Short mmCIF file of N, CA and C in Angstrom, two decimals:
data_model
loop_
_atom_site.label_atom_id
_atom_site.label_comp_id
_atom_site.label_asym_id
_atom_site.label_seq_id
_atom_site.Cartn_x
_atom_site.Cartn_y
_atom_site.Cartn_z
N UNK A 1 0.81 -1.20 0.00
CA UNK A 1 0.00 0.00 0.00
C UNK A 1 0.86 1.26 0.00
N UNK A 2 1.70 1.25 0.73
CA UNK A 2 3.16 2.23 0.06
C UNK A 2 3.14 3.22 1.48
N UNK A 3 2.07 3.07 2.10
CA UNK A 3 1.70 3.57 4.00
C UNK A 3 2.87 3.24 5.18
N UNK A 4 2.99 4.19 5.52
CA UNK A 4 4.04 4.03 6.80
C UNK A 4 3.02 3.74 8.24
N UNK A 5 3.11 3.17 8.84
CA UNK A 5 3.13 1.95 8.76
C UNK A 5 1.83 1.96 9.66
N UNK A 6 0.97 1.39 9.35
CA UNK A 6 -0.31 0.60 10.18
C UNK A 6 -0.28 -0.35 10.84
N UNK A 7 -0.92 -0.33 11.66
CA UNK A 7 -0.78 -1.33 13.24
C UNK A 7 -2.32 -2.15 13.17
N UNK A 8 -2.31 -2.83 12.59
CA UNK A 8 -3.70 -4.14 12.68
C UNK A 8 -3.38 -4.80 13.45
N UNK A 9 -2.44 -5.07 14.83
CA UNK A 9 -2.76 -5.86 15.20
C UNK A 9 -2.42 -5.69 16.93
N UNK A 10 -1.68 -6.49 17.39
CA UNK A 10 -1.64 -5.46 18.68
C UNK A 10 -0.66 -5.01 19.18
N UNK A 11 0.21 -4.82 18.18
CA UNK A 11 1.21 -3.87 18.17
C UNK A 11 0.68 -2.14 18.26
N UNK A 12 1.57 -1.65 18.95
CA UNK A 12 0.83 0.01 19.16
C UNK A 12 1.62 0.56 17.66
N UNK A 13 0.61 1.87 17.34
CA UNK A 13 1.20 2.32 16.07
C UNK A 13 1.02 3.93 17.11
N UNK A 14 1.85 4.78 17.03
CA UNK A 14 1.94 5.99 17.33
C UNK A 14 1.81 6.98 15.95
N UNK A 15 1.03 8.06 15.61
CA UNK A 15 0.87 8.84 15.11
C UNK A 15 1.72 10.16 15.48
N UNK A 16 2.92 10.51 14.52
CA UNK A 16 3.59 11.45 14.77
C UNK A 16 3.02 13.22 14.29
N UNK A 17 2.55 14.14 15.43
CA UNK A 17 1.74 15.14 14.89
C UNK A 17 2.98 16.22 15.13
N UNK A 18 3.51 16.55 13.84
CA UNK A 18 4.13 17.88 13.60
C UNK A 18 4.09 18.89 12.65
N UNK A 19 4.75 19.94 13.02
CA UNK A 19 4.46 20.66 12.02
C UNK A 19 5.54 20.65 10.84
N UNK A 20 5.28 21.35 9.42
CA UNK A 20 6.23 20.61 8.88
C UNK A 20 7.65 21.08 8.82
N UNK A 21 7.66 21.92 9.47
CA UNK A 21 9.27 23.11 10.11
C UNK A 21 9.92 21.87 10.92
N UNK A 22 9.36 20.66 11.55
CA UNK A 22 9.66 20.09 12.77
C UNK A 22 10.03 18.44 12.08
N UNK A 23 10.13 18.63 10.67
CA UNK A 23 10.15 17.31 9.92
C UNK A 23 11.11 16.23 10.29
N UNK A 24 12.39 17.06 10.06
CA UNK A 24 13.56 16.52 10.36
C UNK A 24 13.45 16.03 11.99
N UNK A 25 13.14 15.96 12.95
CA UNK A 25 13.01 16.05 14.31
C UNK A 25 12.01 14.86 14.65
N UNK A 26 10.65 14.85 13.46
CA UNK A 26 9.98 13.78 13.56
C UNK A 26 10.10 12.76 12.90
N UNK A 27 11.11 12.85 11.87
CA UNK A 27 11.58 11.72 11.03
C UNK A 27 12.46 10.77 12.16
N UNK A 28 13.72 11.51 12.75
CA UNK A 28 14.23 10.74 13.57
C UNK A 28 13.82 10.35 14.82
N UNK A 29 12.80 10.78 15.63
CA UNK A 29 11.80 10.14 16.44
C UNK A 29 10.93 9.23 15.57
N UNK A 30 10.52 9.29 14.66
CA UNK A 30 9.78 8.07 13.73
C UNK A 30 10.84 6.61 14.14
N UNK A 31 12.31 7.21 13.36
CA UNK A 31 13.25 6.46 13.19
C UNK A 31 13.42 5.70 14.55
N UNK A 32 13.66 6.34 15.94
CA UNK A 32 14.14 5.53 16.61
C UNK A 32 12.76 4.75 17.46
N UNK A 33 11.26 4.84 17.48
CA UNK A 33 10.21 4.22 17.48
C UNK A 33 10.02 2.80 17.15
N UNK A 34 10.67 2.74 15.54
CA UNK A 34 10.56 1.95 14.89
C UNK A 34 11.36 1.08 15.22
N UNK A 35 12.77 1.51 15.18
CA UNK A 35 14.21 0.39 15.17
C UNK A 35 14.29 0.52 16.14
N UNK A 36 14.32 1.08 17.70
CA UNK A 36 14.45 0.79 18.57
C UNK A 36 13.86 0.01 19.91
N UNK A 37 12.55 0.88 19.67
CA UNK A 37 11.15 0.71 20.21
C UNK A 37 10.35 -0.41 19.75
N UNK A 38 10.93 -0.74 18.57
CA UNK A 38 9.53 -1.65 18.22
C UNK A 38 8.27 -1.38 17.87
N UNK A 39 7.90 -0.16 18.04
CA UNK A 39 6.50 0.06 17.46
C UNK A 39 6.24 0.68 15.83
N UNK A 40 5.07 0.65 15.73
CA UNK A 40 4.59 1.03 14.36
C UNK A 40 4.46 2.88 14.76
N UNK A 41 4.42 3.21 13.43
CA UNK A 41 4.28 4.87 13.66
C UNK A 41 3.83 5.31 12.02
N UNK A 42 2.75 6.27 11.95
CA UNK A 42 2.38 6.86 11.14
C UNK A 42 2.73 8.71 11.17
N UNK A 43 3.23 8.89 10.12
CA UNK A 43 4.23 9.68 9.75
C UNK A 43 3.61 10.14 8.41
N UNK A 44 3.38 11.63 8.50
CA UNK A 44 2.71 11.97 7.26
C UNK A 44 3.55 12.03 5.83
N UNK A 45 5.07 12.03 6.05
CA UNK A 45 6.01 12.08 5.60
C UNK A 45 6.10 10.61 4.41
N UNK A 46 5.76 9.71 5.34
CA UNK A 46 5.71 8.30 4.19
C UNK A 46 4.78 7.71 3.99
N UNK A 47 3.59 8.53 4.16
CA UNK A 47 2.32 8.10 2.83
C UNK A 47 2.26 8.39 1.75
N UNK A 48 2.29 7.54 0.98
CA UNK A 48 1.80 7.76 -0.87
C UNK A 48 0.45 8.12 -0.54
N UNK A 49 -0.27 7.94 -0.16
CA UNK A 49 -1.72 8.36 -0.79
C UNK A 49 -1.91 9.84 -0.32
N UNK A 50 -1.15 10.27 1.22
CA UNK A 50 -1.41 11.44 1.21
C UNK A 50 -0.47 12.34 0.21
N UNK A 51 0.81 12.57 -0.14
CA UNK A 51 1.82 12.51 -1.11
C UNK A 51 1.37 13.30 -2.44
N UNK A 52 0.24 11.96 -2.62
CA UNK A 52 -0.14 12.34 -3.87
C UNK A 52 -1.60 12.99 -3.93
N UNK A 53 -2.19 12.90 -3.02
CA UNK A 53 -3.40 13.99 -2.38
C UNK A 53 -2.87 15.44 -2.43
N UNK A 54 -2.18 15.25 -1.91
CA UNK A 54 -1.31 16.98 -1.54
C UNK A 54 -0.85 17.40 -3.26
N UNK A 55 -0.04 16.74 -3.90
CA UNK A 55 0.25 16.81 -5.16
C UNK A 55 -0.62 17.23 -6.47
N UNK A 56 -1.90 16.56 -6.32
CA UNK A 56 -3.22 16.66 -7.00
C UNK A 56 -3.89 17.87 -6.19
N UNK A 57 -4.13 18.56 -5.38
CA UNK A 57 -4.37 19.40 -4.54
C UNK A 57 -5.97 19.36 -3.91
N UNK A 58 -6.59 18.07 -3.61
CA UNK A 58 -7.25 17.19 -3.27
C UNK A 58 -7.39 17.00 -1.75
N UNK A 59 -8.08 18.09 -1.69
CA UNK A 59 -8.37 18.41 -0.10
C UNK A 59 -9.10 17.27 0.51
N UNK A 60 -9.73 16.42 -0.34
CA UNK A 60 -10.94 15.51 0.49
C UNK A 60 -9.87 14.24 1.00
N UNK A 61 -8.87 14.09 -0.56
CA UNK A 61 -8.38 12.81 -0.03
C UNK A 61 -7.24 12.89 0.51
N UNK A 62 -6.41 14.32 1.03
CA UNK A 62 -6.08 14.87 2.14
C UNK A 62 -6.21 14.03 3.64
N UNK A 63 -7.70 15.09 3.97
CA UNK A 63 -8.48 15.13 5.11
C UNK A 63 -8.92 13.25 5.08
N UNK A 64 -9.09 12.60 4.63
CA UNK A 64 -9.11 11.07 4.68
C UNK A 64 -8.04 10.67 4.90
N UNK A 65 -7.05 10.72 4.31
CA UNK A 65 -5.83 10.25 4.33
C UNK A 65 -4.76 10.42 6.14
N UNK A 66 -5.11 11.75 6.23
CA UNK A 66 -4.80 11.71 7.78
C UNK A 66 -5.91 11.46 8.74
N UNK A 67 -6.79 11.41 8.62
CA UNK A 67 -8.44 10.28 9.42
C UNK A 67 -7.71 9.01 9.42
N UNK A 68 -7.62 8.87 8.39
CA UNK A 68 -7.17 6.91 8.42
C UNK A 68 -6.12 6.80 9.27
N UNK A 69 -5.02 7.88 9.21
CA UNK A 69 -3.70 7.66 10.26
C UNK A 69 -3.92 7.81 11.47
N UNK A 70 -5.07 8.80 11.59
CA UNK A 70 -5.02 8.75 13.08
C UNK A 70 -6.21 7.56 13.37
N UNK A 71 -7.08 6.42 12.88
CA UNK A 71 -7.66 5.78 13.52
C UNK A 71 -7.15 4.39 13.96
N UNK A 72 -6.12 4.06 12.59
CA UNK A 72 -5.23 3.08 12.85
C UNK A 72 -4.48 3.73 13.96
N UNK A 73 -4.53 4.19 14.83
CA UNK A 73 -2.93 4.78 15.91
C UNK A 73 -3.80 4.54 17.33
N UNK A 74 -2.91 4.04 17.94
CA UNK A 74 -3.42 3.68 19.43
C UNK A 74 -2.58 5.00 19.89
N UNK A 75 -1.73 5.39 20.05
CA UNK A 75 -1.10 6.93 20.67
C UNK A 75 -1.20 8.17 19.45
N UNK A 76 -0.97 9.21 19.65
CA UNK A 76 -0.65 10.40 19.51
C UNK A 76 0.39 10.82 19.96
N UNK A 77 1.98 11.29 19.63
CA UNK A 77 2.71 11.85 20.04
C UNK A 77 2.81 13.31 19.13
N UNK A 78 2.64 14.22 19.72
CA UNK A 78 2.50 16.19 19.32
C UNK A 78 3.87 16.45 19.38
N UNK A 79 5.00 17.11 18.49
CA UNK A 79 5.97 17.45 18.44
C UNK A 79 6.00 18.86 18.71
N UNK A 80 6.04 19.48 20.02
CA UNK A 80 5.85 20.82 20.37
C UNK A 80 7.41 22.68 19.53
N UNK A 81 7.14 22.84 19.33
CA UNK A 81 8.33 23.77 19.01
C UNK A 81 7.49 25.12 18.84
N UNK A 82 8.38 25.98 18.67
CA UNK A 82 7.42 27.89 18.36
C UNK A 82 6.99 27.64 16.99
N UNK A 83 7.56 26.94 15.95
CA UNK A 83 6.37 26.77 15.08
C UNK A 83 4.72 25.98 14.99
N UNK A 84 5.52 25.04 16.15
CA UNK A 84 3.39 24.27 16.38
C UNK A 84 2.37 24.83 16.17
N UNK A 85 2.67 26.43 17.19
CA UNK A 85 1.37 27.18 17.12
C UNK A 85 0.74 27.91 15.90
N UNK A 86 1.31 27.41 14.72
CA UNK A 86 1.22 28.06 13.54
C UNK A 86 0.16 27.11 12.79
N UNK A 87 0.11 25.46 13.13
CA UNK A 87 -0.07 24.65 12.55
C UNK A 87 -1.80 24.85 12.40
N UNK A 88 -1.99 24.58 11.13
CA UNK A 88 -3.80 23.92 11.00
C UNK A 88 -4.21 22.70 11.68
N UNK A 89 -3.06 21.83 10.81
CA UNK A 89 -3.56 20.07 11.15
C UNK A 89 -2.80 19.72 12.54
N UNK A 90 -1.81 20.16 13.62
CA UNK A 90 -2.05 19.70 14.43
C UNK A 90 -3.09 19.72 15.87
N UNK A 91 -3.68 21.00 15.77
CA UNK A 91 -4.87 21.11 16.32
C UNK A 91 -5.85 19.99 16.11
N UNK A 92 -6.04 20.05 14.65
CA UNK A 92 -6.97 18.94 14.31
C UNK A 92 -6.71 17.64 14.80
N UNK A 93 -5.43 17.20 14.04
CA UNK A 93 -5.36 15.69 14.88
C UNK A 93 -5.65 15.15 16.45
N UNK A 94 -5.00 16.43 17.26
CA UNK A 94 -5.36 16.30 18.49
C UNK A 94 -7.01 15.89 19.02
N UNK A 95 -7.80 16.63 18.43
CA UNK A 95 -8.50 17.23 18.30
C UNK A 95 -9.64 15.57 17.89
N UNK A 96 -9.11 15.43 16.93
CA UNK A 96 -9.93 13.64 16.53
C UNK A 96 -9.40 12.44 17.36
N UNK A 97 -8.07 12.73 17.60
CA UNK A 97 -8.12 11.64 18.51
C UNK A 97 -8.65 11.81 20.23
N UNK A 98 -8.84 12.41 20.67
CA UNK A 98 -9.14 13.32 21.85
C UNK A 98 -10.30 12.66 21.76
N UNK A 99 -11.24 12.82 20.98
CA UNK A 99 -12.37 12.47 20.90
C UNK A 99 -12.91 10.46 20.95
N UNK A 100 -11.59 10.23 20.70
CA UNK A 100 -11.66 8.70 20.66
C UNK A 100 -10.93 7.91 21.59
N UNK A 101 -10.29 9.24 22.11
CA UNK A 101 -9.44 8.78 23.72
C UNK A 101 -8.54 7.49 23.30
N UNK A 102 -7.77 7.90 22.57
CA UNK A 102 -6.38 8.12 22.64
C UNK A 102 -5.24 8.54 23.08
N UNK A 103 -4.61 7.85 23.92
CA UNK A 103 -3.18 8.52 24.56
C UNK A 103 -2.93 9.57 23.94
N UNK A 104 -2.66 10.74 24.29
CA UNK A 104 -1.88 12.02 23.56
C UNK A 104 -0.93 12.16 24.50
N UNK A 105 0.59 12.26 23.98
CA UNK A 105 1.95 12.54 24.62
C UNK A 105 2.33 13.78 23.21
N UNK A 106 2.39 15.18 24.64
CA UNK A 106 3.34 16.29 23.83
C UNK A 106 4.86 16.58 24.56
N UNK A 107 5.73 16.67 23.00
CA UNK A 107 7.07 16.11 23.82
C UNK A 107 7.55 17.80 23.12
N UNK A 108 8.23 18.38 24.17
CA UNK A 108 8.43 19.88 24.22
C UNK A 108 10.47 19.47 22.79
N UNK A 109 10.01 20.23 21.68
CA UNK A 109 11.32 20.36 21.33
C UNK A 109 12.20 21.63 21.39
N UNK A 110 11.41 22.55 21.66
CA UNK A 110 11.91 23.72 22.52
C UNK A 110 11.29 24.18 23.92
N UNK A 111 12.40 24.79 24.85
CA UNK A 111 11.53 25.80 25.43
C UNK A 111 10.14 26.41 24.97
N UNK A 112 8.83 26.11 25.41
CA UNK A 112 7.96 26.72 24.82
C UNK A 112 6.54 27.15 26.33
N UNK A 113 6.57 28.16 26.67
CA UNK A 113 5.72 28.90 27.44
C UNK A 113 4.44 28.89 27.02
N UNK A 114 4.25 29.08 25.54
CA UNK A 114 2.47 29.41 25.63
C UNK A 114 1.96 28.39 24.99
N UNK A 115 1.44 27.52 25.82
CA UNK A 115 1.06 26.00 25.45
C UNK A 115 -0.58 26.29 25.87
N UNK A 116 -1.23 25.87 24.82
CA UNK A 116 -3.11 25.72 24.84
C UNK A 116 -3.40 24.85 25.55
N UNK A 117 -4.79 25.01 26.38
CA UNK A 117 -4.63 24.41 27.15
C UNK A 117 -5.30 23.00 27.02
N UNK A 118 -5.60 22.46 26.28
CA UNK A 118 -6.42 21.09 25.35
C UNK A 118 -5.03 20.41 25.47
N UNK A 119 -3.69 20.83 25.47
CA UNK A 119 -2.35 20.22 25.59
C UNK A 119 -2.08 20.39 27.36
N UNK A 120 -2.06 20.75 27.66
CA UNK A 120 -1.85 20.57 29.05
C UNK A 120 -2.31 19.96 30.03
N UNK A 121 -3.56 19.47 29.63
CA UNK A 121 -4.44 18.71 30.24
C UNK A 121 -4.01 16.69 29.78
N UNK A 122 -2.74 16.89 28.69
CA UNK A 122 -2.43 15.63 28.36
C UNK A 122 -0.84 15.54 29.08
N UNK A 123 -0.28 14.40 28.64
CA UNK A 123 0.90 13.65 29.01
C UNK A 123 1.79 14.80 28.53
N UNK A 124 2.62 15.47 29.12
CA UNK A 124 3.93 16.20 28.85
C UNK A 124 5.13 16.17 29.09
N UNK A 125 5.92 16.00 28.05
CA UNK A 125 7.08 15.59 27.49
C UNK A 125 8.23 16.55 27.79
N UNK A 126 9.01 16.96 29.34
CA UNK A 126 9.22 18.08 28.93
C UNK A 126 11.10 18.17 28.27
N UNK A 127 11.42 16.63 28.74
CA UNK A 127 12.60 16.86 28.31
C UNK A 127 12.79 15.58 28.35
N UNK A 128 14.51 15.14 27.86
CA UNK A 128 15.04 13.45 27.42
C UNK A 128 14.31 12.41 28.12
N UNK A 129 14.45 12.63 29.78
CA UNK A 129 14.05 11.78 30.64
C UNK A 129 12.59 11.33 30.68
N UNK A 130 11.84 12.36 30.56
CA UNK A 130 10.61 12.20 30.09
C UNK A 130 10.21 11.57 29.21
N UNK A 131 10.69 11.50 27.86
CA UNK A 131 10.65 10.99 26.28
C UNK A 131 10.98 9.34 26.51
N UNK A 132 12.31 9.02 27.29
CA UNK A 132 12.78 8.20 27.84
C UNK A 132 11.70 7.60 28.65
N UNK A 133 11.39 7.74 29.41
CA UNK A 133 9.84 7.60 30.20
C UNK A 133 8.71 6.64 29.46
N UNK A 134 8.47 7.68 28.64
CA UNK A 134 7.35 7.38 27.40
C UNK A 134 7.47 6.02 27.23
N UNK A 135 9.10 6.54 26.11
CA UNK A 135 8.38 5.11 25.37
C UNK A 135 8.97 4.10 26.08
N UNK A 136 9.51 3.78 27.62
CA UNK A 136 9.51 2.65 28.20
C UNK A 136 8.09 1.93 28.09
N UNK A 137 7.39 2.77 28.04
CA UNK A 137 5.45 2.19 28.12
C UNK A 137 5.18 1.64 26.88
N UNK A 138 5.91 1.99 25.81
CA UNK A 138 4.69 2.03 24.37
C UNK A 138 5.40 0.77 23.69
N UNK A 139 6.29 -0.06 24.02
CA UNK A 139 6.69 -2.04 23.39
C UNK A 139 8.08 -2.24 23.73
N UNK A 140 7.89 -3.42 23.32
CA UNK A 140 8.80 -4.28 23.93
C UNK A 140 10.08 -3.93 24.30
N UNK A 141 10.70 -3.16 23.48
CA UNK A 141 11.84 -2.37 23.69
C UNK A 141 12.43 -1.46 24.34
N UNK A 142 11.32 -1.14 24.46
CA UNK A 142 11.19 0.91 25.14
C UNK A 142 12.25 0.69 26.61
N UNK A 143 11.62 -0.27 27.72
CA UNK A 143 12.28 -0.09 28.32
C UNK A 143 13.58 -0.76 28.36
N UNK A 144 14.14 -1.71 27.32
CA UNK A 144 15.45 -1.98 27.15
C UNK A 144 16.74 -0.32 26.81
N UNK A 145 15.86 0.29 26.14
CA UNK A 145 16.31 1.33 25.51
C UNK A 145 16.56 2.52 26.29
N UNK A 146 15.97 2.60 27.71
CA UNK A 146 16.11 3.61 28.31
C UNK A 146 17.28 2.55 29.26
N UNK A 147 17.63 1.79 29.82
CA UNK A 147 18.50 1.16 30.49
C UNK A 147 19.92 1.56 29.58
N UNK A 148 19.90 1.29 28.43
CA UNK A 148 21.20 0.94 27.55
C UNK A 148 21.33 2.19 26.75
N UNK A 149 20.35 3.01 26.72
CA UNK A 149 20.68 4.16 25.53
C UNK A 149 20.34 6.00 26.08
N UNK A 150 20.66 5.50 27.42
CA UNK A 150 20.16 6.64 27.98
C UNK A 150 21.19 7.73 27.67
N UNK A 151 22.43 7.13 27.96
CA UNK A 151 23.57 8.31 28.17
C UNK A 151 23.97 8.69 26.52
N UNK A 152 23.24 8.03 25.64
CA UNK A 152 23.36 8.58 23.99
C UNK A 152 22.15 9.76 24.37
N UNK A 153 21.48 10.38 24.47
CA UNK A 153 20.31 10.92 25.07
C UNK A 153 20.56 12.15 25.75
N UNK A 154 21.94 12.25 26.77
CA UNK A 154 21.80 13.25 27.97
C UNK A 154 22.85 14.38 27.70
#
């Protein structure tokens, strides 16, 4: 299907919500999820169908295309920085999964003071140890990874 990556089964798939200033930042949190963590993660970055939605300029199959990512996703992780607050779609995502009560974890990539408060009322990320934290919870790995890979981290 050419989709990064869907979780059918009971493996957790985390939905990475950033903005797209924050790409590089969520690619390699994708990255170490995957190979380290063990879990699945949807990443707007490696869908073909959204890709080519955006390309065709195809707002409907857009707005589907990230629906489907966030229903396949047992978490939400929000990539916080001074550009977030700029974003359309991460409001939104929050925003649909919230509604379906879904874990939401926002993991601070800067210093950032003026945080809404629909985010504060969730899991906050405010620094390594924290992140470290996380994904001890979210498979099999997580907490191998905070034992052995902490001091790559600090």
């Amino acid at each position: 299907m050419g989709r990064c990556v869907f979780s059918h089964g009971k493996k957790r798939c985390v939905f990475i919500s950033h903005k797209k200033e924050d790409e590089e930042a969520a690619t390699a949190i994708g990255a170490l999820l995957t190979d380290i963590v063990g879990v699945n993660i949807y990443l707007d970055t490696k869908d073909c169908i959204l890709k080519e939605a955006v390309s065709a300029d195809n707002d409907q199959l857009i707005v589907e295309s990230i629906k489907r990512g966030l229903v396949y996703s047992s978490d939400l992780l929000c990539l916080k920085s001074d550009k977030t607050r700029l974003s359309w779609s991460v409001p939104y995502e929050i925003g649909f999964v919230d509604k379906q009560e879904i874990d939401i974890a926002a993991l601070n990539l800067k210093d950032i003071e003026d945080i809404p408060s629909y985010l504060k009322t969730k899991t906050a990320l405010f620094d390594i140890e924290d992140f470290l934290q996380y994904i001890s919870r979210l498979g099999p790995h997580g907490s191998i990874m905070i034992k052995e890979n902490y001091s790559r981290f600090s």
